[in-house]
Amino acid sequence: MIAIEHLSKTYASGHPALKSINLNIRRGEIFALLGPNGAGKTTLISIICGLVNPGAGRVLVDGYDIVQDYRAARTCIGLVPQELYSESFETVWATIRFSRGLFGKAPDDAYLEKLLRDLSLWDKKDARILDLSGGMKRRVMIAKALSHEPSVLFLDEPTAGVDVELRRDMWDMVRALRDRGVTVILTTHYIEEAEEMADRIGVIRQGEIILVEEKDRLMRQLGKKQLMVQLQHPLLEPPPELQVYALEYSTDGQTLTYTFDGHQEHNGMAELLRQLVELGIDFKDVQTRQSSLEEIFVNLVKAHP
Amino acid sequence: MNFYAVRAIYLFELQRAWRTLLQTIATPVISTSLYFVVFGSAIGSSMAEVQGVSYAAFIVPGLIMMMLLTESTANASFGIYMPRYSGAIYEVLSAPVSALEILLGYVGAAASKSIVLGLLILLTARLFVDYQIAHPIWMGVFLVLTAVTFSLMGFIIGLWADGWEKLQIVPALIITPLAFLGGSFYSIEMLPPIWQKIALLNPVVYLISGFRWSFYGISDVNPLISLGMTLVFLAICSLIVRWIFKTGYRLKN
């Protein structure tokens, strides 16, 4: 759906925001772009949407070059920017009608009514944007982006500053859009959000894409499993027989943690527990956990200094 | 051509004017009417005719032109500065619209508002002053050309300004003085010879002179020169706007 080839961007200040980015985003997927502040996420989105002039390279949206065929390319795109930008004194209805017209679509009040109802905004249609809460304003931004029925939706930090309930609503809405065939690209600081929604994940750092992977595969490949054993009595001196497991001991000696590859048939977990019994080390609780996407992300970024 | 986009921007801008009717329409009409009352009816009645026209009637084209210049500039500069200030400009920049379509929307709306205002003031003037329009078509041509040209200039100011203060500087410190000194209230023939020559450096002289000629057939400058100067100014503004869109100045990084 989106093909990015050798895209580079250096700002007038000399700051290289993007360094020869190559990326393909598939039709109908939810693609999460993760990266620390200043990594180039917003620059990348802004170039694709026409807000920032590209440097070298090219970008195709549904086969249309964003520079040569900008009309066709931009007609496909809806953008929800990070900030809540809008004409504060306008009504919700006026602003979404404006957005639809701006993208070259004939007025369709029935569609816009459905859109506002889906976003729980219909009863606010005559309210001035100025008078809406932050969460409602965020919904208006989404309504504006969807007003022209785009096939690609960019969400730049969509749930920044919104409450848990709205965040859940938005996740449901994004999944519903994906189910209707809309390609969704989102940048987020909330790793939980990417973990919850994304089909694929790209990690960008200092203007370079350092990884693109299916989320599930990424979690499997890079996610570690850990076994945490709560001991009955503190283990003050770890026995040498346990050295082979490279265990981590809590400072109070009450918990030992064993990190292993969850996909291996023989991961050593059973042997460790057997060994503890043989050594007479009693335990009162056993837990396993999988590392979160957040931990994977932090490790990835650390690994690419 | 993305007609829906042009229509959307145009109507959105007119809606803004409708919402602020008192400020956009009533204020300039009332303030210009006060000029007619004070300089036309009160002081004008005791003044001699200028180039064979009563003073009250003489100042009608100049006052309309003065209002047209200031309102066109203010409307267009505010129209494009406001979305830049609020950040809402992102939507226009990411939309499938060309520079020409953006201009048609914003400049078209600003010029339309000024033209309506000009005609309203012309009607209001009738309450105080008896005037004739010798060349109504030319009057319309000068009205439209001036409104479009100064709306373009306002658009440039709205893009150049990076604060509210700058937005006010050009209209307040350049356009209003040029309009006052451009013959709104007098014929430049009434000036000393050296000032007559200096006055010809003021582009507003040509606009007011041409516009006044369309009313009474009298002018300080040949009306064709006035028309030519208006077109030159229009071309300069168009080239600047074209450069702005080409480079993305103040619009894109």
XYZ file of C-alpha atoms in Angstrom, chain B residues 51 138 142 188-189 200 203 205-214 217-230:
31
model
C -11.911 69.324 -10.859
C -14.628 50.139 -15.550
C -11.047 48.526 -10.905
C -2.564 65.418 -6.439
C -2.857 68.484 -8.678
C 3.521 59.339 -8.409
C 1.059 52.943 -6.223
C -2.384 57.072 -6.487
C -2.931 55.059 -9.688
C -5.683 52.929 -8.133
C -7.610 55.870 -6.721
C -7.132 57.923 -9.858
C -8.385 55.125 -12.101
C -11.325 54.400 -9.830
C -12.272 58.078 -9.617
C -12.075 58.348 -13.414
C -14.683 55.535 -13.664
C -14.254 60.932 -15.972
C -11.571 62.966 -14.138
C -8.195 61.613 -13.126
C -4.733 62.583 -11.908
C -3.161 59.910 -14.115
C -4.178 58.473 -17.483
C -6.702 55.671 -16.682
C -4.819 53.247 -18.938
C -1.673 53.851 -16.904
C -3.769 53.246 -13.764
C -5.009 49.963 -15.201
C -1.484 48.999 -16.252
C -0.070 49.752 -12.792
C -2.838 47.706 -11.147
